[in-house]
XYZ file of C-alpha atoms in Angstrom:
557
model
C 93.409 114.320 141.586
C 93.623 117.844 142.671
C 97.073 119.663 142.440
C 98.965 120.345 145.607
C 100.479 123.510 144.308
C 98.290 126.442 145.528
C 98.826 128.482 142.409
C 97.770 125.514 140.300
C 94.536 125.154 142.447
C 93.949 128.886 142.320
C 94.104 128.557 138.278
C 92.038 125.458 138.108
C 89.309 127.477 140.128
C 89.496 130.495 137.832
C 89.360 127.989 134.813
C 86.085 126.642 136.387
C 84.690 130.476 136.662
C 85.535 130.918 133.267
C 84.217 127.882 131.831
C 80.996 128.686 133.804
C 81.003 132.055 132.466
C 81.167 130.687 129.093
C 77.821 129.069 129.407
C 75.758 131.981 130.802
C 72.513 130.170 129.601
C 72.977 127.643 132.177
C 73.553 130.351 135.024
C 70.130 131.799 133.733
C 68.551 128.512 133.895
C 69.590 128.331 137.608
C 68.020 131.819 138.234
C 64.768 130.630 136.586
C 64.734 127.504 138.843
C 65.566 129.629 141.779
C 62.611 131.898 141.079
C 60.140 129.251 140.180
C 60.813 127.379 143.476
C 61.399 130.389 146.005
C 59.255 133.079 144.751
C 56.011 131.792 143.040
C 54.469 130.107 146.151
C 51.633 132.393 145.684
C 50.883 131.461 142.308
C 51.360 127.608 142.983
C 49.424 127.843 146.187
C 46.548 129.641 144.257
C 46.604 127.230 141.568
C 46.396 123.898 143.652
C 43.606 125.474 145.703
C 41.670 126.636 142.625
C 42.155 123.763 140.276
C 39.770 121.326 142.274
C 42.107 118.480 141.670
C 43.803 116.274 144.437
C 45.966 113.139 144.573
C 48.146 112.318 141.398
C 46.189 114.662 139.067
C 47.071 117.693 141.709
C 50.694 116.791 141.886
C 51.186 116.557 138.026
C 49.144 119.998 137.564
C 51.183 121.806 140.068
C 54.481 120.210 138.925
C 53.873 120.974 135.155
C 52.835 124.807 136.371
C 56.190 124.773 138.152
C 58.136 123.556 135.298
C 55.990 126.070 133.012
C 56.946 128.764 135.251
C 60.599 128.161 134.957
C 60.845 127.554 131.401
C 59.074 131.019 130.875
C 61.214 133.116 133.189
C 64.323 131.278 131.362
C 63.133 132.516 127.867
C 62.588 135.960 129.487
C 66.099 136.095 130.814
C 67.521 134.577 127.623
C 66.109 137.403 125.489
C 66.920 140.172 127.565
C 70.339 139.336 129.322
C 73.674 139.973 127.748
C 76.831 140.871 128.725
C 76.116 144.540 128.340
C 72.766 144.360 130.502
C 73.756 141.591 132.692
C 74.599 143.262 135.806
C 71.820 146.363 135.840
C 69.078 143.846 134.542
C 70.181 141.499 137.277
C 69.941 143.916 140.095
C 66.519 145.159 138.921
C 64.653 141.915 138.258
C 66.042 140.224 141.153
C 64.751 143.072 143.342
C 61.385 143.277 141.663
C 61.037 139.489 142.105
C 61.806 139.667 145.569
C 59.461 142.597 146.474
C 56.551 141.147 144.333
C 56.809 137.765 146.137
C 56.758 139.745 149.570
C 53.431 141.520 148.902
C 51.774 138.743 146.890
C 52.581 136.521 149.696
C 51.738 138.923 152.516
C 48.757 140.936 151.144
C 47.571 138.654 148.237
C 47.823 141.592 145.706
C 48.075 140.893 141.738
C 51.033 142.456 139.999
C 48.333 143.672 137.081
C 49.153 147.151 135.204
C 46.883 149.136 137.696
C 48.956 147.911 140.517
C 52.520 148.767 138.668
C 51.051 152.362 138.007
C 50.020 152.653 141.669
C 53.538 151.910 142.488
C 55.042 154.412 139.949
C 52.670 157.186 141.331
C 53.237 156.338 144.986
C 54.591 159.320 147.088
C 57.360 158.819 149.536
C 55.241 158.934 152.418
C 53.009 156.161 151.248
C 55.912 154.057 150.377
C 57.698 154.373 153.825
C 54.558 152.929 155.273
C 54.785 149.754 153.281
C 58.377 149.220 154.126
C 59.169 146.618 156.824
C 62.062 144.615 158.302
C 60.398 141.549 156.568
C 60.519 143.167 153.225
C 64.099 144.389 153.742
C 65.087 140.791 154.744
C 63.290 139.296 151.799
C 65.039 141.843 149.328
C 68.615 140.887 151.072
C 68.026 137.345 151.128
C 66.351 136.566 147.750
C 67.772 139.436 145.826
C 70.980 140.612 147.392
C 72.612 137.271 147.939
C 72.061 135.966 144.753
C 72.997 139.262 142.945
C 76.631 139.034 145.016
C 76.977 135.151 143.804
C 75.997 136.128 140.202
C 78.047 139.082 139.984
C 81.166 137.163 140.941
C 80.727 135.241 137.647
C 83.191 136.884 135.128
C 82.046 137.943 131.534
C 81.645 135.115 129.058
C 84.818 135.153 126.658
C 83.465 133.787 123.311
C 83.098 135.291 119.871
C 79.841 137.168 118.950
C 78.757 134.491 116.401
C 79.373 131.624 119.077
C 77.219 133.524 121.489
C 74.235 134.113 119.271
C 74.314 130.537 117.886
C 74.241 129.417 121.432
C 71.839 131.594 122.602
C 69.235 130.732 119.712
C 69.981 127.016 120.617
C 69.046 127.506 124.177
C 66.139 129.476 123.442
C 64.842 126.534 121.230
C 65.455 124.194 124.048
C 63.462 126.606 126.293
C 60.400 126.902 124.008
C 60.303 122.957 123.891
C 60.495 122.698 127.598
C 57.564 124.981 128.070
C 55.520 123.465 125.258
C 56.065 120.013 126.656
C 55.277 121.074 130.297
C 52.112 122.756 128.865
C 50.986 120.019 127.104
C 51.092 117.452 129.973
C 48.620 119.645 131.781
C 46.593 121.225 129.035
C 43.226 119.804 129.808
C 43.343 121.203 133.524
C 45.348 124.310 132.622
C 42.633 125.555 129.970
C 40.012 125.189 132.647
C 42.037 126.778 135.342
C 42.950 129.852 133.053
C 39.350 130.318 131.788
C 37.898 130.437 135.224
C 40.948 132.396 136.541
C 42.565 134.569 134.188
C 43.768 137.071 137.079
C 45.821 134.302 138.053
C 48.749 135.133 135.492
C 49.272 138.326 137.660
C 50.642 136.145 140.293
C 53.603 134.880 138.269
C 56.456 136.088 139.610
C 58.515 138.304 138.138
C 56.960 137.671 134.561
C 53.697 139.503 135.753
C 55.528 142.540 137.103
C 57.704 142.913 133.729
C 54.749 142.381 131.502
C 52.605 144.873 133.525
C 55.460 147.557 133.639
C 55.822 147.311 130.064
C 51.680 147.747 129.519
C 51.508 150.576 132.212
C 54.354 152.534 130.455
C 52.846 152.000 126.993
C 49.481 153.552 128.327
C 51.402 156.431 129.833
C 53.166 156.941 126.699
C 49.704 156.897 124.806
C 48.285 159.476 127.365
C 51.179 161.655 127.433
C 51.105 162.449 123.514
C 47.251 162.610 123.556
C 45.811 166.167 123.741
C 43.339 166.518 126.637
C 39.688 166.365 125.427
C 37.731 169.167 126.716
C 34.164 168.054 127.679
C 31.031 170.044 128.480
C 31.752 172.928 126.285
C 27.990 173.677 126.422
C 27.806 173.598 130.226
C 25.843 176.612 131.527
C 23.752 177.248 134.514
C 20.259 176.556 134.696
C 17.413 178.649 135.719
C 17.201 177.705 139.308
C 20.873 178.325 139.612
C 20.623 181.882 137.776
C 17.599 182.693 139.758
C 18.784 181.556 143.028
C 19.080 184.237 145.678
C 21.473 182.537 147.886
C 24.902 180.927 146.861
C 25.169 177.206 146.749
C 28.355 175.560 148.462
C 28.860 171.702 147.664
C 31.495 170.338 149.519
C 32.550 166.818 148.425
C 34.604 164.772 150.555
C 36.594 161.936 148.887
C 37.255 159.065 151.350
C 40.161 156.857 151.258
C 40.055 152.838 151.642
C 36.856 153.191 153.492
C 34.708 149.937 152.807
C 31.045 149.745 153.305
C 31.110 146.600 155.251
C 32.558 148.572 158.398
C 30.362 151.676 157.727
C 28.113 151.898 160.899
C 25.142 153.297 158.737
C 25.230 150.424 156.476
C 24.261 147.980 159.488
C 27.750 147.171 160.645
C 27.651 145.541 164.059
C 29.589 148.435 165.315
C 28.460 151.713 165.200
C 31.461 153.451 163.641
C 29.251 156.318 162.554
C 27.610 157.793 165.355
C 28.066 161.317 164.911
C 26.711 161.319 161.203
C 23.565 159.032 162.314
C 22.765 162.047 164.804
C 22.967 164.400 161.854
C 20.042 162.721 159.859
C 22.187 162.323 156.860
C 20.892 160.405 153.828
C 23.177 157.183 153.724
C 23.250 155.228 150.185
C 23.919 151.705 151.741
C 24.659 149.633 148.545
C 27.294 151.422 146.528
C 30.064 149.932 144.219
C 33.266 151.681 143.368
C 34.452 152.091 139.787
C 38.015 150.500 140.793
C 39.904 149.104 143.611
C 42.611 151.821 143.892
C 42.963 155.443 144.009
C 44.816 155.522 140.636
C 41.553 154.037 138.763
C 38.637 154.996 141.047
C 39.543 158.671 141.215
C 39.512 159.686 137.584
C 36.483 157.215 136.587
C 34.199 158.330 139.360
C 34.670 162.160 137.833
C 34.070 160.860 134.252
C 30.496 161.032 132.331
C 30.832 157.136 131.694
C 32.869 155.265 134.227
C 32.681 151.276 134.944
C 29.657 150.747 132.758
C 31.469 151.574 129.635
C 35.161 151.696 131.152
C 37.901 153.047 128.958
C 40.997 153.848 130.752
C 42.662 155.865 127.990
C 39.667 157.947 127.160
C 38.976 158.871 130.831
C 42.716 159.771 131.380
C 42.931 162.016 128.607
C 39.353 163.752 128.696
C 38.429 166.712 131.286
C 36.450 165.772 134.336
C 33.435 166.766 136.076
C 35.179 169.467 137.745
C 36.149 171.184 134.514
C 32.505 171.058 133.657
C 31.275 172.876 136.683
C 34.043 175.485 136.515
C 33.146 176.217 132.883
C 29.571 176.704 133.997
C 30.602 179.203 136.396
C 31.222 177.455 139.590
C 34.510 178.115 141.621
C 36.381 174.678 142.027
C 38.950 173.938 144.477
C 40.682 170.626 145.222
C 42.153 170.139 148.667
C 44.406 167.246 149.179
C 45.857 165.155 152.256
C 46.489 162.317 150.188
C 48.629 161.341 146.656
C 46.938 164.122 144.436
C 43.936 164.403 142.370
C 45.144 161.671 139.619
C 44.612 164.366 136.779
C 41.036 165.116 137.868
C 41.928 168.876 138.835
C 44.146 169.186 136.224
C 44.814 173.255 135.515
C 42.342 174.101 138.341
C 42.959 175.235 141.838
C 44.563 172.880 143.955
C 46.102 172.926 147.458
C 48.184 170.260 149.249
C 47.929 169.910 153.127
C 51.230 170.713 154.525
C 52.884 171.878 157.828
C 52.609 175.559 158.540
C 54.786 177.286 160.706
C 56.628 175.595 164.000
C 55.329 172.634 165.933
C 54.085 170.887 162.800
C 51.797 167.697 163.242
C 52.680 166.237 159.930
C 55.030 163.074 160.489
C 57.066 161.360 157.907
C 55.251 162.964 155.061
C 51.803 162.464 156.354
C 49.463 164.888 157.861
C 46.542 164.303 160.035
C 43.163 164.694 158.309
C 42.232 167.495 160.742
C 44.272 169.775 158.781
C 42.273 169.268 155.771
C 39.242 170.517 157.531
C 41.129 173.692 159.027
C 40.664 177.270 157.355
C 37.614 176.318 155.653
C 35.817 179.488 156.654
C 38.425 181.680 154.872
C 38.230 179.595 151.833
C 34.299 179.535 151.555
C 34.194 183.300 152.226
C 36.816 184.173 149.751
C 35.515 181.980 147.001
C 32.901 183.162 144.115
C 29.154 182.817 145.039
C 28.474 179.147 143.880
C 31.658 176.821 144.589
C 32.676 173.218 144.753
C 35.338 172.369 147.363
C 36.796 168.758 146.896
C 38.450 167.638 150.174
C 40.533 164.265 149.405
C 41.223 162.518 152.808
C 43.875 160.280 153.860
C 41.214 158.207 155.787
C 41.766 154.551 156.307
C 44.915 154.488 153.997
C 46.694 151.007 154.994
C 48.575 149.400 156.260
C 49.007 152.154 158.946
C 45.506 152.276 160.169
C 46.568 152.979 163.836
C 48.276 156.168 162.564
C 44.765 157.713 160.998
C 43.367 158.615 164.569
C 44.727 160.256 167.762
C 45.840 157.233 170.148
C 43.918 158.863 172.862
C 40.726 158.446 170.746
C 40.758 154.706 170.106
C 37.522 153.226 171.104
C 37.871 149.561 169.816
C 41.135 147.899 171.629
C 43.823 146.367 171.138
C 44.217 148.211 168.024
C 47.294 147.350 165.521
C 49.847 150.176 165.761
C 52.395 148.370 163.577
C 53.025 149.269 160.038
C 53.489 145.360 159.235
C 50.189 143.740 159.621
C 51.788 140.299 160.028
C 52.678 141.309 163.466
C 49.214 141.896 164.581
C 46.141 139.504 165.068
C 43.447 140.167 162.452
C 40.935 141.433 165.311
C 43.489 144.233 166.366
C 43.863 145.272 162.730
C 40.081 145.393 162.311
C 39.927 147.351 165.947
C 42.434 149.897 164.169
C 40.695 150.070 160.961
C 37.122 150.959 162.823
C 38.738 153.500 164.996
C 40.042 155.120 161.875
C 36.575 155.216 160.447
C 35.282 156.793 163.772
C 37.848 159.597 163.486
C 36.506 160.164 159.954
C 32.808 160.264 161.325
C 33.832 162.973 163.597
C 35.529 165.176 161.217
C 32.754 165.000 158.837
C 30.138 165.603 161.562
C 32.228 168.941 162.486
C 32.019 169.697 158.727
C 28.310 169.477 158.796
C 28.111 171.626 161.812
C 30.103 174.238 160.296
C 28.099 174.193 157.058
C 24.804 174.467 159.027
C 26.055 177.618 161.024
C 26.433 179.265 157.249
C 22.967 178.500 156.373
C 21.780 181.646 157.251
C 23.403 183.105 154.175
C 24.104 180.224 151.736
C 22.783 176.699 150.879
C 25.086 174.006 151.282
C 25.375 170.396 150.360
C 27.881 167.998 152.059
C 28.687 164.761 150.243
C 31.059 161.915 151.384
C 32.059 159.227 149.095
C 35.013 156.747 149.127
C 37.039 155.736 146.566
C 37.253 152.029 147.178
C 37.269 149.482 149.828
C 39.818 147.188 151.653
C 40.317 143.606 152.714
C 41.204 142.888 156.068
C 42.154 139.319 156.006
C 39.206 137.882 154.508
C 40.082 134.837 152.177
C 43.798 135.704 153.094
C 43.639 139.081 151.318
C 44.711 142.433 152.921
C 44.904 146.085 151.590
C 43.317 146.594 148.101
C 44.106 146.308 144.355
C 42.844 143.049 143.331
C 41.614 143.405 139.580
C 38.106 144.940 139.522
C 36.559 141.817 137.716
C 37.543 139.701 140.353
C 37.856 141.686 143.492
C 36.035 140.611 146.640
C 33.058 142.869 147.948
C 35.156 144.205 150.733
C 37.320 146.128 147.835
C 34.274 147.308 145.766
C 31.610 148.200 148.424
C 31.954 151.993 149.753
C 29.827 154.288 151.438
C 28.003 157.441 150.069
C 26.626 160.022 152.299
C 24.559 163.087 151.506
C 23.726 166.148 153.688
C 21.511 168.926 152.792
C 21.410 172.500 154.688
C 18.044 173.814 155.534
C 16.575 175.402 152.469
C 19.096 173.632 150.287
C 16.680 170.760 149.358
C 13.867 173.161 148.568
C 16.036 175.221 146.284
C 17.644 172.332 144.320
C 13.991 170.971 144.183
C 14.792 167.280 145.703
C 12.132 165.624 148.178
C 14.589 164.152 150.605
C 12.119 161.621 151.799
C 12.070 160.052 148.303
C 15.901 160.132 148.217
C 16.113 158.312 151.344
C 13.890 155.479 149.823
C 15.972 155.566 146.730
C 19.065 155.022 149.105
C 18.003 151.636 149.795
C 18.612 150.652 146.176
C 22.131 149.919 144.209
C 23.992 152.808 143.471
C 27.721 152.943 141.793
C 30.484 155.659 141.236
C 28.783 156.394 137.902
C 26.060 158.131 139.275
C 28.222 160.871 140.879
C 28.970 162.873 137.580
C 25.207 163.201 136.741
C 24.142 163.870 140.434
C 26.559 166.641 140.890
C 25.617 168.321 137.625
C 21.707 167.909 138.807
C 22.579 169.584 142.280
C 24.358 172.237 140.869
C 21.751 172.877 138.064
C 24.324 172.702 135.166
C 22.768 172.137 132.032
C 24.969 170.247 129.429
C 24.306 167.702 126.823
C 26.605 164.782 128.870
C 23.781 164.873 131.575
C 21.923 161.676 131.622
C 18.994 161.569 133.997
C 19.227 157.537 134.343
C 22.288 158.034 136.078
C 21.154 161.068 138.512
C 20.320 159.601 141.933
C 17.974 162.648 142.631
C 16.286 162.465 139.205
C 13.161 160.397 140.330
C 12.755 162.658 143.283
C 12.365 166.035 141.868
C 9.964 168.294 143.436
C 10.159 170.341 140.394
C 11.112 170.076 136.562
C 14.850 170.158 136.067
């Protein structure tokens, strides 16, 4: 019977707290169970659907996976949670688990090292667009409430020897539990993991912890590595030397524009009417090097990209821009996004920002129109041969409705919310297509501007998107799925060329032939060698097999 004395009752409750605190391993077990049940729905649902099992076999498989997830997280907690790290790590891990579960469940993303690196390099404006009341509620309910309850538990009062022996004993129990759970489902699990290795990036928050360590390890390796120069032999070829008029190359790097919704690729909606009217050469079957900007941008400017992908080599080497600059081209990177990701390191760089009063940028985001303003003075002040890179905000999600003027919406109703779950899939697609229409207008204006300068210089305009986007297909939204298993919506991108009158003749390319070549597959790997060819820069790095115009030469290179 309980004591009727209030003081005694309070002492009894305090004693219960102390007894509980003296068994923190059991508290950590409760937390692991909480994570396994509440925050791994995405992983367990994916496993259930991908396993091909049903009935009792499916129940046993999913149950075994659930126990394995709990045991795995219990072991992680037992390895890192001590009285000195308890409160800080608890807050960090709870927040990471809650937010990871939100993005996995809402958008179908995978928490791999590339995604973590994206998160670490996300600018404030991009981060704000991903914030929502749903995410806030998730963090409060699944992180704030548990943190409040766990923080109320006092520190354990036991000797170091006792604590060490107890912890070692519970780690042994955790290992036995994990082994037993895995053994019961070993046959279907081995088949599942062999066919769906990417599923490990859905285990929450273990995937976030592992991917963070992997990303930081890679960043440290990159930081201590000296940037390797490339193309030290780069020089202008005879066509460039003998050219009587300068050559201007404007490369527009699109953001999150997918080939499936690109009008010139045969999309049911004509989202590119302005470009169609300007008779551009459209490559309709182009695959990207990555599914996020952090991977694609460095990769597409490297001599060898996806076909022999080596992230550390790419990130610790100079890029195509350095080779062109070394040969004598002026280079400027103008950005309306999150930077050049090291591609333009130590080269002229300009970030689009508000100028003067009445600024048009909101919440750190500027309209892409500003990226194209003032180009005349930039082109006039640069050296005769030059490369200008314009990095667009484009179709960056989830705020597609912010990427174009509201009065220019053609496809309605269009989703105007940053939280896609509040919109129908059709309204999301409408907003996305409106954003492509806006890009089409801006590119057409750029072509007209360069055409107007064709009496004094030759010009080539190139548009190439960095990666695609999922708009609800197979339950996926946004981008960032590991490239090896990414859906085509995230890897199929548009690529367009425009040559001014005289440019093709002086460069030495048959545009009819190039239009035929545009019907064949291409990929980001072609950019490096094709631009070297257009610029007539000679270097041992050049590989004609990866030059899109090599087979359409009207004269030898």
